[in-house]
Amino acid sequence: MSRELSIGVDVGGTNTDAVVIDETATVLAHTKQTTTDDVTGGIRASIAAVLAEIGEDREQVSRVMLGTTHATNAIVARRGLDRVAAIRLGAPASTEYPPLLGWPEDLSGLVLAGSAMVGGGHMVDGTPIAPLDIDGIRRFLDDLGSRDGGLDAVAVTGIFSPSQPEQELEVAELVRAHIGASTPVFLSQEIGPIGLLERENATLLNAALHSVARSVTDALVTVVAEEGLDATTFFAQNDGTLMSLDYAAQYPVLTIGSGPANSIRGAAHLSGTENGIVIDVGGTTSDLGVVVNGFPRESTLPREIGGVRTNFRMPDILSLGVGGGTTVDRATGAVGPGSVGYRIATEALLFGGDTPTLTDAATIAGASVVPGRTLPRQPPRVRTALVAGLERAHLLLADAVDRLSLGRADLPLVVVGGGAFLVPDDLPGAGPVVRPDHGGVANAVGAAISLAGGRADRLGPQEDREAAIAEASEEAIAKAIQAGADPLQVTVVDILETPVTYTDRPTLKVSVKAAGPLARLGERAEAR
Amino acid sequence: MTQSSSAAPVRDRPRAVGVEDVAALAVGAAIFGTGGGGAVYTPRIVAEQALQQFGSVPLVTVGDLGPDDLVMLMSGIGAPTVGVEMLSSAHQIDLLVREAEQVAGRPITTLMAAEIGGSNGVGPVGWASRLGLKVLDADGMGRAFPDAAMISMNVAGLSCDFAVLSDVVGNVSVLKTVDLHWLERHARALTVASGSICLGVHYPMTAETVRGAVVEGTVSAAIRVGHALLSSPEPVAAVARELGGEILLTGKIIDLDRRTEGGFARGSVTIAGTGEDRGRLQRLELQNENLVVLEDGEVLVSVPDNITIIDAETGHAITTEMLRYGQRVAVLAWAADPIWRTPRGLELTGPRAFGYDLPYVPFAGVPTAGATAGGAR
């Protein structure tokens, strides 16, 4: 008998959703449970619920995939973070900008065990900036070891390490040899591209999230063991691909954008859309993203997380203040920005309350929001305001779709979420509107169907463009296989090229992403 | 040149730049970057740290300078892509200023940004705070330009006695070149040898020579524009108003063509109008900075007038390197400082100086009180 069922779990701030899908990615069971403080409770309840639904087929579950915003929440709430020693290689370059510059003080106070800027690093052409200061690193570690509080992890960031990776690796060995292998060491080359401070910040956050990540991966392992499932477990990451649990524990920062990424991929899959726009209409906001060749389009702008600037790649999400609970001004028909949120069931006109909302506006226009329920009679002025409000909401939605559509009016628009009725079938600027089944758990579906992927960057002369792309591709493919991809099916899915000026030879930065379906059981490469 | 570069009426000038002004200065300098000038985030945080530690910086006008004052221009030169990775060293600026004082034979009292646009407009404030120096409320461009010769002192006929470059490793070089073109050439070669990024100081000036040779009021203007952007509920309109400029088009980027030629990032960007501008199409020619705006085959604005692509919602400037397909943007234009509209100014920075066979038609912008813009569109 084939064992090709997968469970997808999405741990959000409010709900923990789960689905079971088969090898054709058809949804067999789905549930929405409440997220618990310990995370484990919500995961346990949601997995138990879908397993109960499939009965004896539970034996066929071979994989469990989890996406979560837990790491983001830990940074934002300053909760459970580890103390990190920051080592930067590249002095005297960059010493005007010490590590953690620009961090909110409460966060840097929690996270920083100590920092050192030592000789090392490379220039854009590979020339060493200074010899590696091995003694300086040892002295720094000895100093820290004798201080109160000590350190939980080490983060190493070398100037131009994404194109010159060897030195960071050397320092990792050095640190392990000096303070023992039990303290985890994190290298910036594994975390982000060119952009020293942002990459260093991401590496530091990653190191600080080590224990938090471990608690979530442990929670998933615990629940899977409790249920007696003989399944491999995975985490979803920012770019809509999966990584092994060990890898997730090592690189938690890569899970930070996985919620929206899963939502986009899940919606795209449920609707059979490889290229299109996805809109998730909730109670307070509509979140729009673009799916390109099955993957979420990524933002290229620096992102702040908990007040810290980082540069790892996140899905390009546009949030609008248009949701089912968004209020409509009873005099002018102005839309939002307020929302009645979860109180919609008592405060909206449709449910006997006295706050006009977009849900009421859609009902007036003929949408059947709650079958059998009709809007209580309203004064003409309120009716006019609601009609105007819906029109305005449609304009805002059309504008947002237009903004993301790259000039193509034929891209399908996939609509999911509880407020999907707000999106009309004939939205200007949008192609065919698709409303897939199970749109409410698109995020968990997205986790369940993710591929395994990897990314690599290279800087090189323009004339060696093809060599640079080939090298980066090779590394990206290796990383994807490391993350669990089937070596026979992994392919390059994205190549980004940026020219570099002020160099003696025209120079190019290339960034390559590779991805592929997960290796079948027994064939999976051992993850690190 | 005795007037501010912007058409805005003369207001109470700030007499100092405090730590609370740095964010606004950075945001404003990015607008003045006209697509180039590099990212302002890193110089901003380091300037904030310096002002926090060493206090506010006196912001002086040309008229405030006395016989003992020596002004020098500060600039960072190099590739922005490298600049975000190989940042400057803590001692780089001290080495630079010390060497320059030795060559000049007298102390430097006042720093001035070579260009207000982008990162170069922000750095001097932090360095001045750390070194206990003043900052001149002026710069050499009133925007950003890609060539060292495109500087107001060159229009005024002032020669550059010497320049000093320092790099991240600690190498310091003194350059005494016959003119600015040779300076640009040598500075570029040294910059490449230094890993594609350097800090430089050049154009020593006295209270006498600085008069009429700089674009005045640009530091305070950048701070004003920045504050307007950050505090207004409608930042796009607020920025245009503060500059006496105009929003030419609001739309989204539908095509982007970029390549590196002769050390410059060249290319073009096509923006399709949305909302009220639906159906209109503009193309911008780029070379590090935004150079020309075309619509229906007609030139709407060209260098030396200022063109900045800004985020259609937040009003923040988007540098040419950060332009992306699908971005939602507004095209902002405002008149160049009068010094660039002189024959010598146009020879250096007009469309022909950038290889475009186009006559320069001055951009009128929105007439504001007291402004007498030349030419009509």
Short mmCIF file of C-alpha atoms in Angstrom, two decimals, chain A residues 150-507:
data_model
loop_
_atom_site.label_atom_id
_atom_site.label_comp_id
_atom_site.label_asym_id
_atom_site.label_seq_id
_atom_site.Cartn_x
_atom_site.Cartn_y
_atom_site.Cartn_z
CA GLY A 150 27.92 33.73 29.48
CA LEU A 151 26.63 32.99 26.03
CA ASP A 152 24.14 30.61 24.44
CA ALA A 153 25.23 30.91 20.82
CA VAL A 154 27.81 32.52 18.52
CA ALA A 155 27.05 34.43 15.29
CA VAL A 156 29.86 34.95 12.76
CA THR A 157 29.62 37.52 9.96
CA GLY A 158 32.45 38.06 7.48
CA ILE A 159 32.60 40.89 4.96
CA PHE A 160 31.69 39.43 1.54
CA SER A 161 31.29 35.95 3.03
CA PRO A 162 28.42 35.13 0.61
CA SER A 163 31.01 35.12 -2.18
CA GLN A 164 34.02 34.09 -0.03
CA PRO A 165 32.58 31.46 2.32
CA GLU A 166 35.72 29.65 3.53
CA GLN A 167 36.80 32.06 6.27
CA GLU A 168 33.52 31.92 8.23
CA LEU A 169 33.75 28.13 8.12
CA GLU A 170 37.30 28.31 9.47
CA VAL A 171 36.16 30.55 12.31
CA ALA A 172 33.30 28.17 13.15
CA GLU A 173 35.85 25.39 13.59
CA LEU A 174 38.03 27.68 15.65
CA VAL A 175 35.16 28.62 17.97
CA ARG A 176 34.10 24.99 18.44
CA ALA A 177 37.66 23.96 19.19
CA HIS A 178 37.97 26.76 21.74
CA ILE A 179 34.67 26.66 23.67
CA GLY A 180 33.35 23.21 22.79
CA ALA A 181 30.85 21.92 20.28
CA SER A 182 27.79 22.26 22.53
CA THR A 183 27.43 26.00 21.86
CA PRO A 184 25.85 26.46 18.44
CA VAL A 185 27.71 28.62 15.91
CA PHE A 186 25.76 30.39 13.14
CA LEU A 187 27.35 31.72 9.94
CA SER A 188 26.00 34.70 8.01
CA GLN A 189 26.63 33.03 4.62
CA GLU A 190 23.89 30.53 5.48
CA ILE A 191 21.40 33.24 6.36
CA GLY A 192 21.41 36.08 3.87
CA PRO A 193 22.89 37.80 0.81
CA ILE A 194 25.27 40.80 0.38
CA GLY A 195 24.36 43.66 2.75
CA LEU A 196 26.57 43.41 5.86
CA LEU A 197 24.44 44.92 8.62
CA GLU A 198 21.19 43.36 7.47
CA ARG A 199 22.79 39.94 7.04
CA GLU A 200 24.52 40.23 10.42
CA ASN A 201 21.24 41.26 12.04
CA ALA A 202 19.47 38.28 10.53
CA THR A 203 22.26 35.98 11.70
CA LEU A 204 22.08 37.39 15.23
CA LEU A 205 18.29 37.04 15.33
CA ASN A 206 18.65 33.52 14.02
CA ALA A 207 21.09 32.66 16.80
CA ALA A 208 18.83 34.30 19.39
CA LEU A 209 15.87 32.20 18.19
CA HIS A 210 17.71 28.93 18.59
CA SER A 211 15.91 27.75 21.76
CA VAL A 212 12.53 29.09 20.65
CA ALA A 213 12.82 27.18 17.38
CA ARG A 214 13.86 24.06 19.22
CA SER A 215 10.71 24.27 21.37
CA VAL A 216 8.45 24.32 18.28
CA THR A 217 10.31 21.55 16.49
CA ASP A 218 10.17 19.52 19.72
CA ALA A 219 6.43 20.20 20.00
CA LEU A 220 5.87 18.80 16.52
CA VAL A 221 8.07 15.76 17.18
CA THR A 222 6.23 15.17 20.48
CA VAL A 223 2.77 15.25 18.89
CA VAL A 224 3.83 13.06 15.98
CA ALA A 225 5.27 10.54 18.47
CA GLU A 226 2.18 10.69 20.71
CA GLU A 227 0.00 9.88 17.73
CA GLY A 228 2.32 7.04 16.80
CA LEU A 229 2.74 8.39 13.28
CA ASP A 230 5.61 6.96 11.28
CA ALA A 231 6.12 10.24 9.45
CA THR A 232 8.95 12.56 8.47
CA THR A 233 8.53 16.09 9.75
CA PHE A 234 9.30 19.36 7.92
CA PHE A 235 9.10 23.10 8.46
CA ALA A 236 7.95 25.61 5.86
CA GLN A 237 10.14 28.62 5.15
CA ASN A 238 9.76 32.17 3.84
CA ASP A 239 10.06 31.34 0.16
CA GLY A 240 7.39 28.66 0.16
CA THR A 241 9.78 25.73 0.32
CA LEU A 242 10.31 23.19 3.09
CA MET A 243 13.24 22.31 5.26
CA SER A 244 13.93 19.41 7.54
CA LEU A 245 13.26 19.86 11.24
CA ASP A 246 16.97 19.85 12.05
CA TYR A 247 17.50 22.54 9.44
CA ALA A 248 14.61 24.58 10.85
CA ALA A 249 16.12 24.35 14.31
CA GLN A 250 19.39 25.62 12.83
CA TYR A 251 17.84 28.41 10.71
CA PRO A 252 14.64 29.55 12.47
CA VAL A 253 14.87 33.01 10.96
CA LEU A 254 14.08 31.43 7.59
CA THR A 255 10.60 30.50 8.86
CA ILE A 256 9.60 34.07 9.68
CA GLY A 257 7.58 34.76 6.54
CA SER A 258 6.24 31.25 6.09
CA GLY A 259 2.64 32.10 7.03
CA PRO A 260 1.85 34.34 4.03
CA ALA A 261 4.05 32.21 1.77
CA ASN A 262 2.02 29.12 2.60
CA SER A 263 -1.22 30.97 2.13
CA ILE A 264 -0.22 32.07 -1.38
CA ARG A 265 1.04 28.66 -2.45
CA GLY A 266 -1.91 26.88 -0.89
CA ALA A 267 -4.41 29.12 -2.64
CA ALA A 268 -2.55 28.80 -5.92
CA HIS A 269 -2.56 25.04 -5.64
CA LEU A 270 -6.22 24.70 -4.57
CA SER A 271 -7.21 26.72 -7.63
CA GLY A 272 -4.74 25.09 -10.02
CA THR A 273 -3.01 28.43 -10.69
CA GLU A 274 0.72 28.58 -11.49
CA ASN A 275 0.78 32.32 -12.22
CA GLY A 276 -1.71 34.71 -10.74
CA ILE A 277 -2.68 36.92 -7.86
CA VAL A 278 -3.88 35.60 -4.53
CA ILE A 279 -6.07 37.61 -2.21
CA ASP A 280 -6.82 36.44 1.31
CA VAL A 281 -9.73 38.48 2.65
CA GLY A 282 -9.97 38.32 6.43
CA GLY A 283 -11.95 40.23 9.00
CA THR A 284 -9.65 43.23 9.23
CA THR A 285 -7.37 43.16 6.19
CA SER A 286 -7.01 41.76 2.72
CA ASP A 287 -3.54 40.36 2.06
CA LEU A 288 -2.50 40.15 -1.56
CA GLY A 289 0.46 38.29 -3.02
CA VAL A 290 1.63 37.20 -6.42
CA VAL A 291 2.36 33.63 -7.39
CA VAL A 292 4.99 33.23 -10.12
CA ASN A 293 5.63 29.71 -11.47
CA GLY A 294 4.02 28.34 -8.33
CA PHE A 295 6.11 30.37 -5.87
CA PRO A 296 5.30 33.57 -3.99
CA ARG A 297 6.95 36.63 -5.52
CA GLU A 298 9.49 37.97 -3.05
CA SER A 299 10.07 41.48 -1.80
CA THR A 300 13.46 42.97 -2.54
CA LEU A 301 13.24 45.75 0.04
CA PRO A 302 14.82 45.42 3.49
CA ARG A 303 12.35 44.20 6.09
CA GLU A 304 12.17 45.16 9.74
CA ILE A 305 11.34 42.50 12.27
CA GLY A 306 10.78 43.62 15.84
CA GLY A 307 12.57 46.88 14.98
CA VAL A 308 15.61 45.15 13.44
CA ARG A 309 16.49 45.64 9.80
CA THR A 310 17.16 42.44 7.90
CA ASN A 311 17.55 41.49 4.25
CA PHE A 312 16.42 37.93 3.91
CA ARG A 313 13.83 37.32 1.30
CA MET A 314 10.18 37.45 2.24
CA PRO A 315 7.00 37.16 0.21
CA ASP A 316 5.92 40.46 -1.30
CA ILE A 317 2.65 41.02 0.56
CA LEU A 318 0.35 43.99 0.12
CA SER A 319 -2.05 44.51 3.03
CA LEU A 320 -5.19 46.58 2.62
CA GLY A 321 -7.60 47.73 5.31
CA VAL A 322 -10.48 45.95 3.60
CA GLY A 323 -12.05 43.00 5.41
CA GLY A 324 -15.44 41.60 6.31
CA GLY A 325 -15.47 43.53 9.58
CA THR A 326 -14.22 46.82 8.14
CA THR A 327 -16.56 49.60 9.21
CA VAL A 328 -18.51 51.79 6.79
CA ASP A 329 -19.30 55.36 7.84
CA ARG A 330 -23.10 55.58 8.02
CA ALA A 331 -23.10 59.18 6.76
CA THR A 332 -20.42 59.27 4.08
CA GLY A 333 -19.89 55.63 3.14
CA ALA A 334 -16.19 56.02 3.94
CA VAL A 335 -14.47 52.64 4.34
CA GLY A 336 -12.40 51.83 7.46
CA PRO A 337 -9.78 52.04 8.63
CA GLY A 338 -11.48 50.53 11.71
CA SER A 339 -12.83 47.01 11.88
CA VAL A 340 -15.13 45.28 14.35
CA GLY A 341 -12.81 42.27 13.98
CA TYR A 342 -13.99 39.13 15.76
CA ARG A 343 -16.92 41.10 17.27
CA ILE A 344 -18.58 41.05 13.86
CA ALA A 345 -21.01 38.36 15.06
CA THR A 346 -22.55 40.85 17.50
CA GLU A 347 -21.82 44.31 16.11
CA ALA A 348 -22.52 44.13 12.36
CA LEU A 349 -26.02 45.12 11.18
CA LEU A 350 -26.53 41.66 9.67
CA PHE A 351 -26.21 40.12 13.13
CA GLY A 352 -28.45 42.68 14.84
CA GLY A 353 -25.71 45.08 15.90
CA ASP A 354 -25.57 48.76 14.97
CA THR A 355 -22.19 49.14 13.20
CA PRO A 356 -22.38 49.19 9.39
CA THR A 357 -19.64 46.97 7.96
CA LEU A 358 -18.52 45.80 4.54
CA THR A 359 -20.23 42.48 5.29
CA ASP A 360 -23.52 44.40 5.52
CA ALA A 361 -22.67 46.27 2.33
CA ALA A 362 -22.04 43.01 0.48
CA THR A 363 -25.33 41.62 1.81
CA ILE A 364 -27.23 44.62 0.43
CA ALA A 365 -25.60 43.98 -2.93
CA GLY A 366 -26.94 40.44 -2.86
CA ALA A 367 -24.13 38.35 -1.40
CA SER A 368 -25.30 35.45 0.71
CA VAL A 369 -22.92 35.77 3.64
CA VAL A 370 -24.87 33.66 6.10
CA PRO A 371 -27.43 31.58 4.24
CA GLY A 372 -30.96 32.40 5.31
CA ARG A 373 -30.01 35.55 7.17
CA THR A 374 -31.07 38.90 5.75
CA LEU A 375 -30.17 42.43 6.67
CA PRO A 376 -32.61 44.17 9.05
CA ARG A 377 -34.41 47.05 7.36
CA GLN A 378 -32.18 50.15 7.16
CA PRO A 379 -32.94 53.83 6.66
CA PRO A 380 -32.33 54.96 3.03
CA ARG A 381 -29.32 57.02 4.08
CA VAL A 382 -27.55 54.01 5.57
CA ARG A 383 -28.41 51.94 2.49
CA THR A 384 -26.87 54.63 0.27
CA ALA A 385 -23.78 54.75 2.48
CA LEU A 386 -23.39 50.96 2.35
CA VAL A 387 -23.70 50.89 -1.45
CA ALA A 388 -21.09 53.65 -1.69
CA GLY A 389 -18.86 51.83 0.81
CA LEU A 390 -18.90 48.59 -1.19
CA GLU A 391 -18.12 50.51 -4.35
CA ARG A 392 -15.16 52.11 -2.61
CA ALA A 393 -13.94 48.76 -1.27
CA HIS A 394 -14.11 47.37 -4.83
CA LEU A 395 -12.08 50.32 -6.07
CA LEU A 396 -9.44 49.72 -3.39
CA LEU A 397 -9.29 46.02 -4.24
CA ALA A 398 -9.11 46.71 -7.99
CA ASP A 399 -6.33 49.21 -7.37
CA ALA A 400 -4.36 46.72 -5.28
CA VAL A 401 -4.77 43.98 -7.89
CA ASP A 402 -3.69 46.43 -10.57
CA ARG A 403 -0.65 47.31 -8.52
CA LEU A 404 0.51 43.70 -8.35
CA SER A 405 -0.47 42.54 -11.81
CA LEU A 406 2.64 43.80 -13.66
CA GLY A 407 0.47 45.25 -16.39
CA ARG A 408 -1.28 42.00 -17.14
CA ALA A 409 -5.05 42.14 -16.86
CA ASP A 410 -5.43 38.44 -17.68
CA LEU A 411 -3.85 36.99 -14.54
CA PRO A 412 -6.31 34.87 -12.60
CA LEU A 413 -7.34 36.22 -9.21
CA VAL A 414 -7.57 33.53 -6.55
CA VAL A 415 -9.84 34.55 -3.69
CA VAL A 416 -9.65 32.84 -0.29
CA GLY A 417 -10.52 33.71 3.30
CA GLY A 418 -13.66 34.37 5.30
CA GLY A 419 -14.36 37.68 3.57
CA ALA A 420 -14.05 36.30 0.03
CA PHE A 421 -17.60 37.50 -0.78
CA LEU A 422 -16.22 41.09 -0.82
CA VAL A 423 -14.40 40.41 -4.09
CA PRO A 424 -16.76 40.66 -7.08
CA ASP A 425 -16.44 38.28 -10.05
CA ASP A 426 -15.87 41.20 -12.41
CA LEU A 427 -13.18 43.16 -10.56
CA PRO A 428 -11.64 45.66 -13.04
CA GLY A 429 -8.04 44.86 -13.94
CA ALA A 430 -8.31 41.25 -12.81
CA GLY A 431 -8.56 38.16 -14.98
CA PRO A 432 -10.92 35.31 -14.12
CA VAL A 433 -11.83 35.16 -10.43
CA VAL A 434 -11.27 31.72 -8.91
CA ARG A 435 -12.76 30.67 -5.57
CA PRO A 436 -11.23 27.32 -4.61
CA ASP A 437 -12.74 24.86 -2.13
CA HIS A 438 -11.01 24.78 1.29
CA GLY A 439 -9.81 28.36 0.79
CA GLY A 440 -10.12 28.89 4.55
CA VAL A 441 -7.20 26.51 5.25
CA ALA A 442 -5.07 27.52 2.26
CA ASN A 443 -2.12 28.18 4.60
CA ALA A 444 -2.09 24.62 5.95
CA VAL A 445 -2.50 23.27 2.41
CA GLY A 446 0.44 25.46 1.36
CA ALA A 447 2.59 23.91 4.09
CA ALA A 448 1.57 20.41 3.00
CA ILE A 449 2.42 20.87 -0.68
CA SER A 450 5.67 22.83 -0.34
CA LEU A 451 8.78 21.81 -2.19
CA ALA A 452 12.26 21.65 -0.73
CA GLY A 453 14.48 24.50 -1.85
CA GLY A 454 17.78 26.32 -1.42
CA ARG A 455 19.30 29.65 -2.45
CA ALA A 456 22.85 30.82 -3.19
CA ASP A 457 24.49 34.12 -4.19
CA ARG A 458 27.64 34.81 -6.20
CA LEU A 459 29.54 37.94 -7.18
CA GLY A 460 31.65 37.66 -10.29
CA PRO A 461 32.93 39.37 -13.42
CA GLN A 462 30.27 40.08 -16.03
CA GLU A 463 32.17 38.06 -18.65
CA ASP A 464 32.05 35.04 -16.31
CA ARG A 465 28.33 35.51 -15.88
CA GLU A 466 27.52 31.98 -16.93
CA ALA A 467 30.14 30.53 -14.61
CA ALA A 468 28.78 32.58 -11.70
CA ILE A 469 25.24 31.40 -12.44
CA ALA A 470 26.44 27.82 -12.79
CA GLU A 471 28.32 27.97 -9.48
CA ALA A 472 25.42 29.57 -7.62
CA SER A 473 23.03 27.06 -9.21
CA GLU A 474 25.17 24.14 -8.09
CA GLU A 475 25.25 25.45 -4.53
CA ALA A 476 21.51 26.23 -4.51
CA ILE A 477 20.75 22.71 -5.75
CA ALA A 478 23.02 21.23 -3.07
CA LYS A 479 21.23 23.28 -0.43
CA ALA A 480 17.83 22.14 -1.75
CA ILE A 481 18.89 18.49 -1.57
CA GLN A 482 20.20 19.13 1.92
CA ALA A 483 16.76 20.49 2.77
CA GLY A 484 15.12 17.27 1.61
CA ALA A 485 14.55 17.69 -2.14
CA ASP A 486 14.66 14.70 -4.46
CA PRO A 487 18.09 14.94 -6.14
CA LEU A 488 16.58 13.67 -9.39
CA GLN A 489 13.86 16.31 -9.58
CA VAL A 490 15.43 19.46 -8.14
CA THR A 491 15.67 22.38 -10.60
CA VAL A 492 16.63 26.04 -10.61
CA VAL A 493 13.44 28.08 -10.26
CA ASP A 494 14.70 31.66 -10.02
CA ILE A 495 17.78 33.64 -11.11
CA LEU A 496 18.21 37.27 -10.09
CA GLU A 497 21.02 39.36 -11.59
CA THR A 498 22.24 42.76 -10.35
CA PRO A 499 25.11 44.71 -11.95
CA VAL A 500 27.78 46.17 -9.63
CA THR A 501 29.31 49.56 -10.53
CA TYR A 502 32.72 51.07 -9.67
CA THR A 503 34.69 47.95 -10.33
CA ASP A 504 37.61 47.58 -12.70
CA ARG A 505 35.68 44.97 -14.61
CA PRO A 506 31.91 44.90 -15.05
CA THR A 507 30.72 42.81 -12.13
#
